[in-house]
Amino acid sequence: MPKKPSKRALKWIIGAAAVALVLVIGFRYWKSRQNKLPEGIVSGNGRLEGKLVDVAAKEPLRVKELLVDEGALVKPGQVLVKLDTVTLEAELAEAKASIDAAQERLAVARASIVKQTSEINLATIEVERTERLVADGAGSQRELDVRRTKLETTKATLAEAQATLQTATQGVAVAQANAATIQTRIDDATLTSPVTGRVLYRLAETGEVLAPGGKALTLVNLEDIYMEIFLPSEQAAGVKIGAEGRITVDFDPHRAVAGYVSFVSPEAQFTPKQVETRSEREKLMFRVKIQVPKDLATQYVERIKTGVRGVGYVKVKDSAVWPARLQNLVKPTAGPLAE
């Protein structure tokens, strides 16, 4: 049979266990004190997020070429998708031909006005000459009447030519506007990135026909990065727009990103299941957005990854002092924001 430990050995074992228990409790207490926030600072769980931007077609056209894949980093103005514009280009050629025809009609109208003006000048001279002859008794009244009638007819023809000129001028303007509209539609068929971001979803493939407003890509705007946290009403009531904030991420909790409060929900809501603990989800909470400054996000745009989880901190009292672990900030010129 195994030998029972002596009373002395048993006392040593019990003593060692007690010391270990005290050390564990002491460590946990020390850890809790380290993580405890100063009065005037509150926190909540969240994740890095960015605003989504859709790259979509304005009218139904076939996808000719997709130039980026999911995950690609894109810059403002970069061409992402080319749509087939063969039909539009044919319409543009027709519109340009209409401009040429309208300009020819305009030239004809201008020449007609010049011609009619010359004929009016000549008719006026002839009327004046005939009036002098009639006054001297060397001309007939009938010939004077004919000359006057011709002058009035020529003036009427000039008025008609001037109306034609105005119509031709408007025709040219309409034809040019039509061509410009078609050219704009052709330009809109080349889809470019409106932001600095990353391709999140590729929603179309070459050969597909997009409906009006049909999405080809969805981008994440990497210059508009933020974290949303949820705070109970007694904490959210003290949060001000523009208040100082800090963001830490789980993979590197010892460095923080300085931000500011850009939004506080005006009404309470239930928190998402993935953000808070079960006990906290049972309470109505207020959504608070901590915005990363654009210049800082821009410097780390190639390293930012949305969806990274972490903790957001907000000052509810201006006099509160950030603890040391939240003063180790990501610098504007070095170090990644997210890996």
PDB file of N, CA and C in Angstrom, residues 238-301:
ATOM      1  N   GLY A 238     -22.561  61.716 -21.288  1.00  0.00           N
ATOM      2  CA  GLY A 238     -21.467  62.655 -21.111  1.00  0.00           C
ATOM      3  C   GLY A 238     -20.555  62.791 -22.307  1.00  0.00           C
ATOM      4  N   VAL A 239     -20.825  62.045 -23.388  1.00  0.00           N
ATOM      5  CA  VAL A 239     -19.959  62.071 -24.572  1.00  0.00           C
ATOM      6  C   VAL A 239     -20.346  63.245 -25.459  1.00  0.00           C
ATOM      7  N   LYS A 240     -19.357  64.030 -25.862  1.00  0.00           N
ATOM      8  CA  LYS A 240     -19.593  65.180 -26.726  1.00  0.00           C
ATOM      9  C   LYS A 240     -19.018  64.916 -28.121  1.00  0.00           C
ATOM     10  N   ILE A 241     -19.658  65.486 -29.122  1.00  0.00           N
ATOM     11  CA  ILE A 241     -19.097  65.428 -30.472  1.00  0.00           C
ATOM     12  C   ILE A 241     -17.766  66.184 -30.476  1.00  0.00           C
ATOM     13  N   GLY A 242     -16.740  65.542 -30.991  1.00  0.00           N
ATOM     14  CA  GLY A 242     -15.411  66.148 -31.007  1.00  0.00           C
ATOM     15  C   GLY A 242     -14.555  65.763 -29.819  1.00  0.00           C
ATOM     16  N   ALA A 243     -15.129  65.019 -28.869  1.00  0.00           N
ATOM     17  CA  ALA A 243     -14.365  64.614 -27.691  1.00  0.00           C
ATOM     18  C   ALA A 243     -13.200  63.709 -28.096  1.00  0.00           C
ATOM     19  N   GLU A 244     -12.130  63.726 -27.284  1.00  0.00           N
ATOM     20  CA  GLU A 244     -10.965  62.895 -27.570  1.00  0.00           C
ATOM     21  C   GLU A 244     -11.317  61.418 -27.462  1.00  0.00           C
ATOM     22  N   GLY A 245     -10.704  60.629 -28.340  1.00  0.00           N
ATOM     23  CA  GLY A 245     -10.911  59.194 -28.314  1.00  0.00           C
ATOM     24  C   GLY A 245      -9.599  58.460 -28.544  1.00  0.00           C
ATOM     25  N   ARG A 246      -9.586  57.201 -28.218  1.00  0.00           N
ATOM     26  CA  ARG A 246      -8.442  56.325 -28.478  1.00  0.00           C
ATOM     27  C   ARG A 246      -8.965  55.003 -29.009  1.00  0.00           C
ATOM     28  N   ILE A 247      -8.181  54.397 -29.881  1.00  0.00           N
ATOM     29  CA  ILE A 247      -8.531  53.089 -30.439  1.00  0.00           C
ATOM     30  C   ILE A 247      -7.341  52.163 -30.268  1.00  0.00           C
ATOM     31  N   THR A 248      -7.581  50.974 -29.741  1.00  0.00           N
ATOM     32  CA  THR A 248      -6.552  49.929 -29.716  1.00  0.00           C
ATOM     33  C   THR A 248      -7.112  48.708 -30.430  1.00  0.00           C
ATOM     34  N   VAL A 249      -6.211  47.911 -30.996  1.00  0.00           N
ATOM     35  CA  VAL A 249      -6.635  46.684 -31.676  1.00  0.00           C
ATOM     36  C   VAL A 249      -6.085  45.487 -30.919  1.00  0.00           C
ATOM     37  N   ASP A 250      -6.789  44.364 -31.000  1.00  0.00           N
ATOM     38  CA  ASP A 250      -6.473  43.201 -30.176  1.00  0.00           C
ATOM     39  C   ASP A 250      -5.077  42.646 -30.433  1.00  0.00           C
ATOM     40  N   PHE A 251      -4.596  42.720 -31.667  1.00  0.00           N
ATOM     41  CA  PHE A 251      -3.299  42.124 -31.964  1.00  0.00           C
ATOM     42  C   PHE A 251      -2.140  42.946 -31.408  1.00  0.00           C
ATOM     43  N   ASP A 252      -2.383  44.228 -31.076  1.00  0.00           N
ATOM     44  CA  ASP A 252      -1.334  45.086 -30.527  1.00  0.00           C
ATOM     45  C   ASP A 252      -1.973  46.065 -29.543  1.00  0.00           C
ATOM     46  N   PRO A 253      -2.410  45.570 -28.378  1.00  0.00           N
ATOM     47  CA  PRO A 253      -3.151  46.425 -27.438  1.00  0.00           C
ATOM     48  C   PRO A 253      -2.295  47.464 -26.729  1.00  0.00           C
ATOM     49  N   HIS A 254      -0.978  47.418 -26.913  1.00  0.00           N
ATOM     50  CA  HIS A 254      -0.095  48.336 -26.203  1.00  0.00           C
ATOM     51  C   HIS A 254       0.170  49.627 -26.983  1.00  0.00           C
ATOM     52  N   ARG A 255      -0.432  49.758 -28.160  1.00  0.00           N
ATOM     53  CA  ARG A 255      -0.336  51.007 -28.910  1.00  0.00           C
ATOM     54  C   ARG A 255      -1.742  51.481 -29.228  1.00  0.00           C
ATOM     55  N   ALA A 256      -1.908  52.791 -29.248  1.00  0.00           N
ATOM     56  CA  ALA A 256      -3.240  53.373 -29.468  1.00  0.00           C
ATOM     57  C   ALA A 256      -3.211  54.353 -30.628  1.00  0.00           C
ATOM     58  N   VAL A 257      -4.377  54.546 -31.201  1.00  0.00           N
ATOM     59  CA  VAL A 257      -4.566  55.529 -32.259  1.00  0.00           C
ATOM     60  C   VAL A 257      -5.422  56.654 -31.702  1.00  0.00           C
ATOM     61  N   ALA A 258      -4.940  57.874 -31.833  1.00  0.00           N
ATOM     62  CA  ALA A 258      -5.709  59.030 -31.360  1.00  0.00           C
ATOM     63  C   ALA A 258      -6.807  59.355 -32.357  1.00  0.00           C
ATOM     64  N   GLY A 259      -8.028  59.493 -31.879  1.00  0.00           N
ATOM     65  CA  GLY A 259      -9.157  59.841 -32.740  1.00  0.00           C
ATOM     66  C   GLY A 259     -10.065  60.840 -32.038  1.00  0.00           C
ATOM     67  N   TYR A 260     -11.257  60.975 -32.556  1.00  0.00           N
ATOM     68  CA  TYR A 260     -12.222  61.898 -31.965  1.00  0.00           C
ATOM     69  C   TYR A 260     -13.625  61.375 -32.214  1.00  0.00           C
ATOM     70  N   VAL A 261     -14.562  61.785 -31.375  1.00  0.00           N
ATOM     71  CA  VAL A 261     -15.953  61.349 -31.511  1.00  0.00           C
ATOM     72  C   VAL A 261     -16.615  62.141 -32.635  1.00  0.00           C
ATOM     73  N   SER A 262     -17.081  61.440 -33.656  1.00  0.00           N
ATOM     74  CA  SER A 262     -17.726  62.109 -34.786  1.00  0.00           C
ATOM     75  C   SER A 262     -19.239  61.906 -34.807  1.00  0.00           C
ATOM     76  N   PHE A 263     -19.735  60.984 -33.957  1.00  0.00           N
ATOM     77  CA  PHE A 263     -21.185  60.717 -33.973  1.00  0.00           C
ATOM     78  C   PHE A 263     -21.584  60.061 -32.659  1.00  0.00           C
ATOM     79  N   VAL A 264     -22.724  60.486 -32.115  1.00  0.00           N
ATOM     80  CA  VAL A 264     -23.361  59.837 -30.970  1.00  0.00           C
ATOM     81  C   VAL A 264     -24.823  59.629 -31.335  1.00  0.00           C
ATOM     82  N   SER A 265     -25.278  58.400 -31.275  1.00  0.00           N
ATOM     83  CA  SER A 265     -26.651  58.103 -31.673  1.00  0.00           C
ATOM     84  C   SER A 265     -27.645  58.871 -30.800  1.00  0.00           C
ATOM     85  N   PRO A 266     -28.673  59.467 -31.419  1.00  0.00           N
ATOM     86  CA  PRO A 266     -29.668  60.212 -30.639  1.00  0.00           C
ATOM     87  C   PRO A 266     -30.673  59.310 -29.934  1.00  0.00           C
ATOM     88  N   GLU A 267     -30.633  58.007 -30.221  1.00  0.00           N
ATOM     89  CA  GLU A 267     -31.581  57.106 -29.573  1.00  0.00           C
ATOM     90  C   GLU A 267     -30.897  55.800 -29.213  1.00  0.00           C
ATOM     91  N   ALA A 268     -31.405  55.145 -28.199  1.00  0.00           N
ATOM     92  CA  ALA A 268     -30.812  53.903 -27.712  1.00  0.00           C
ATOM     93  C   ALA A 268     -31.204  52.745 -28.610  1.00  0.00           C
ATOM     94  N   GLN A 269     -30.388  51.676 -28.544  1.00  0.00           N
ATOM     95  CA  GLN A 269     -30.647  50.495 -29.346  1.00  0.00           C
ATOM     96  C   GLN A 269     -29.977  49.299 -28.686  1.00  0.00           C
ATOM     97  N   PHE A 270     -30.355  48.101 -29.135  1.00  0.00           N
ATOM     98  CA  PHE A 270     -29.673  46.909 -28.656  1.00  0.00           C
ATOM     99  C   PHE A 270     -28.326  46.807 -29.351  1.00  0.00           C
ATOM    100  N   THR A 271     -27.317  46.364 -28.660  1.00  0.00           N
ATOM    101  CA  THR A 271     -25.989  46.250 -29.251  1.00  0.00           C
ATOM    102  C   THR A 271     -25.859  44.965 -30.051  1.00  0.00           C
ATOM    103  N   PRO A 272     -25.012  44.944 -31.074  1.00  0.00           N
ATOM    104  CA  PRO A 272     -24.796  43.716 -31.840  1.00  0.00           C
ATOM    105  C   PRO A 272     -24.222  42.610 -30.967  1.00  0.00           C
ATOM    106  N   LYS A 273     -24.561  41.377 -31.255  1.00  0.00           N
ATOM    107  CA  LYS A 273     -24.107  40.245 -30.458  1.00  0.00           C
ATOM    108  C   LYS A 273     -22.600  40.092 -30.458  1.00  0.00           C
ATOM    109  N   GLN A 274     -21.953  40.455 -31.582  1.00  0.00           N
ATOM    110  CA  GLN A 274     -20.519  40.232 -31.673  1.00  0.00           C
ATOM    111  C   GLN A 274     -19.704  41.290 -30.957  1.00  0.00           C
ATOM    112  N   VAL A 275     -20.367  42.321 -30.409  1.00  0.00           N
ATOM    113  CA  VAL A 275     -19.617  43.422 -29.808  1.00  0.00           C
ATOM    114  C   VAL A 275     -19.560  43.317 -28.293  1.00  0.00           C
ATOM    115  N   GLU A 276     -20.670  43.079 -27.650  1.00  0.00           N
ATOM    116  CA  GLU A 276     -20.729  43.149 -26.201  1.00  0.00           C
ATOM    117  C   GLU A 276     -20.993  41.784 -25.584  1.00  0.00           C
ATOM    118  N   THR A 277     -20.810  41.692 -24.270  1.00  0.00           N
ATOM    119  CA  THR A 277     -21.123  40.466 -23.547  1.00  0.00           C
ATOM    120  C   THR A 277     -22.635  40.313 -23.444  1.00  0.00           C
ATOM    121  N   ARG A 278     -23.066  39.129 -23.039  1.00  0.00           N
ATOM    122  CA  ARG A 278     -24.496  38.864 -22.988  1.00  0.00           C
ATOM    123  C   ARG A 278     -25.205  39.792 -22.017  1.00  0.00           C
ATOM    124  N   SER A 279     -24.582  40.023 -20.847  1.00  0.00           N
ATOM    125  CA  SER A 279     -25.224  40.899 -19.857  1.00  0.00           C
ATOM    126  C   SER A 279     -25.361  42.320 -20.383  1.00  0.00           C
ATOM    127  N   GLU A 280     -24.356  42.778 -21.149  1.00  0.00           N
ATOM    128  CA  GLU A 280     -24.409  44.127 -21.693  1.00  0.00           C
ATOM    129  C   GLU A 280     -25.408  44.218 -22.835  1.00  0.00           C
ATOM    130  N   ARG A 281     -25.580  43.118 -23.577  1.00  0.00           N
ATOM    131  CA  ARG A 281     -26.533  43.138 -24.692  1.00  0.00           C
ATOM    132  C   ARG A 281     -27.966  43.250 -24.205  1.00  0.00           C
ATOM    133  N   GLU A 282     -28.192  42.872 -22.977  1.00  0.00           N
ATOM    134  CA  GLU A 282     -29.543  42.925 -22.451  1.00  0.00           C
ATOM    135  C   GLU A 282     -29.961  44.361 -22.107  1.00  0.00           C
ATOM    136  N   LYS A 283     -29.000  45.278 -22.170  1.00  0.00           N
ATOM    137  CA  LYS A 283     -29.288  46.675 -21.893  1.00  0.00           C
ATOM    138  C   LYS A 283     -29.410  47.456 -23.195  1.00  0.00           C
ATOM    139  N   LEU A 284     -30.161  48.536 -23.161  1.00  0.00           N
ATOM    140  CA  LEU A 284     -30.196  49.445 -24.297  1.00  0.00           C
ATOM    141  C   LEU A 284     -28.960  50.324 -24.246  1.00  0.00           C
ATOM    142  N   MET A 285     -28.268  50.409 -25.377  1.00  0.00           N
ATOM    143  CA  MET A 285     -27.009  51.135 -25.438  1.00  0.00           C
ATOM    144  C   MET A 285     -27.084  52.219 -26.518  1.00  0.00           C
ATOM    145  N   PHE A 286     -26.118  53.144 -26.479  1.00  0.00           N
ATOM    146  CA  PHE A 286     -26.023  54.208 -27.477  1.00  0.00           C
ATOM    147  C   PHE A 286     -24.774  53.982 -28.326  1.00  0.00           C
ATOM    148  N   ARG A 287     -24.940  54.109 -29.630  1.00  0.00           N
ATOM    149  CA  ARG A 287     -23.825  53.907 -30.567  1.00  0.00           C
ATOM    150  C   ARG A 287     -22.979  55.174 -30.642  1.00  0.00           C
ATOM    151  N   VAL A 288     -21.666  55.005 -30.499  1.00  0.00           N
ATOM    152  CA  VAL A 288     -20.713  56.119 -30.545  1.00  0.00           C
ATOM    153  C   VAL A 288     -19.636  55.790 -31.576  1.00  0.00           C
ATOM    154  N   LYS A 289     -19.361  56.733 -32.446  1.00  0.00           N
ATOM    155  CA  LYS A 289     -18.357  56.519 -33.500  1.00  0.00           C
ATOM    156  C   LYS A 289     -17.084  57.297 -33.164  1.00  0.00           C
ATOM    157  N   ILE A 290     -15.956  56.588 -33.155  1.00  0.00           N
ATOM    158  CA  ILE A 290     -14.646  57.209 -32.947  1.00  0.00           C
ATOM    159  C   ILE A 290     -13.944  57.247 -34.299  1.00  0.00           C
ATOM    160  N   GLN A 291     -13.713  58.429 -34.807  1.00  0.00           N
ATOM    161  CA  GLN A 291     -13.158  58.628 -36.148  1.00  0.00           C
ATOM    162  C   GLN A 291     -11.638  58.736 -36.088  1.00  0.00           C
ATOM    163  N   VAL A 292     -10.973  58.032 -37.025  1.00  0.00           N
ATOM    164  CA  VAL A 292      -9.527  58.176 -37.186  1.00  0.00           C
ATOM    165  C   VAL A 292      -9.280  59.385 -38.086  1.00  0.00           C
ATOM    166  N   PRO A 293      -8.401  60.320 -37.699  1.00  0.00           N
ATOM    167  CA  PRO A 293      -8.129  61.478 -38.561  1.00  0.00           C
ATOM    168  C   PRO A 293      -7.712  61.045 -39.964  1.00  0.00           C
ATOM    169  N   LYS A 294      -8.208  61.778 -40.964  1.00  0.00           N
ATOM    170  CA  LYS A 294      -7.971  61.406 -42.354  1.00  0.00           C
ATOM    171  C   LYS A 294      -6.486  61.386 -42.704  1.00  0.00           C
ATOM    172  N   ASP A 295      -5.710  62.381 -42.202  1.00  0.00           N
ATOM    173  CA  ASP A 295      -4.299  62.422 -42.561  1.00  0.00           C
ATOM    174  C   ASP A 295      -3.547  61.218 -42.006  1.00  0.00           C
ATOM    175  N   LEU A 296      -3.933  60.748 -40.819  1.00  0.00           N
ATOM    176  CA  LEU A 296      -3.291  59.569 -40.248  1.00  0.00           C
ATOM    177  C   LEU A 296      -3.677  58.315 -41.022  1.00  0.00           C
ATOM    178  N   ALA A 297      -4.961  58.186 -41.349  1.00  0.00           N
ATOM    179  CA  ALA A 297      -5.416  57.020 -42.114  1.00  0.00           C
ATOM    180  C   ALA A 297      -4.743  56.976 -43.482  1.00  0.00           C
ATOM    181  N   THR A 298      -4.557  58.145 -44.106  1.00  0.00           N
ATOM    182  CA  THR A 298      -3.938  58.198 -45.425  1.00  0.00           C
ATOM    183  C   THR A 298      -2.509  57.672 -45.383  1.00  0.00           C
ATOM    184  N   GLN A 299      -1.770  57.978 -44.312  1.00  0.00           N
ATOM    185  CA  GLN A 299      -0.385  57.545 -44.219  1.00  0.00           C
ATOM    186  C   GLN A 299      -0.256  56.033 -44.078  1.00  0.00           C
ATOM    187  N   TYR A 300      -1.284  55.395 -43.505  1.00  0.00           N
ATOM    188  CA  TYR A 300      -1.227  53.948 -43.276  1.00  0.00           C
ATOM    189  C   TYR A 300      -2.210  53.192 -44.174  1.00  0.00           C
ATOM    190  N   VAL A 301      -2.567  53.816 -45.296  1.00  0.00           N
ATOM    191  CA  VAL A 301      -3.630  53.263 -46.126  1.00  0.00           C
ATOM    192  C   VAL A 301      -3.302  51.864 -46.645  1.00  0.00           C
TER     193      VAL A 301
END
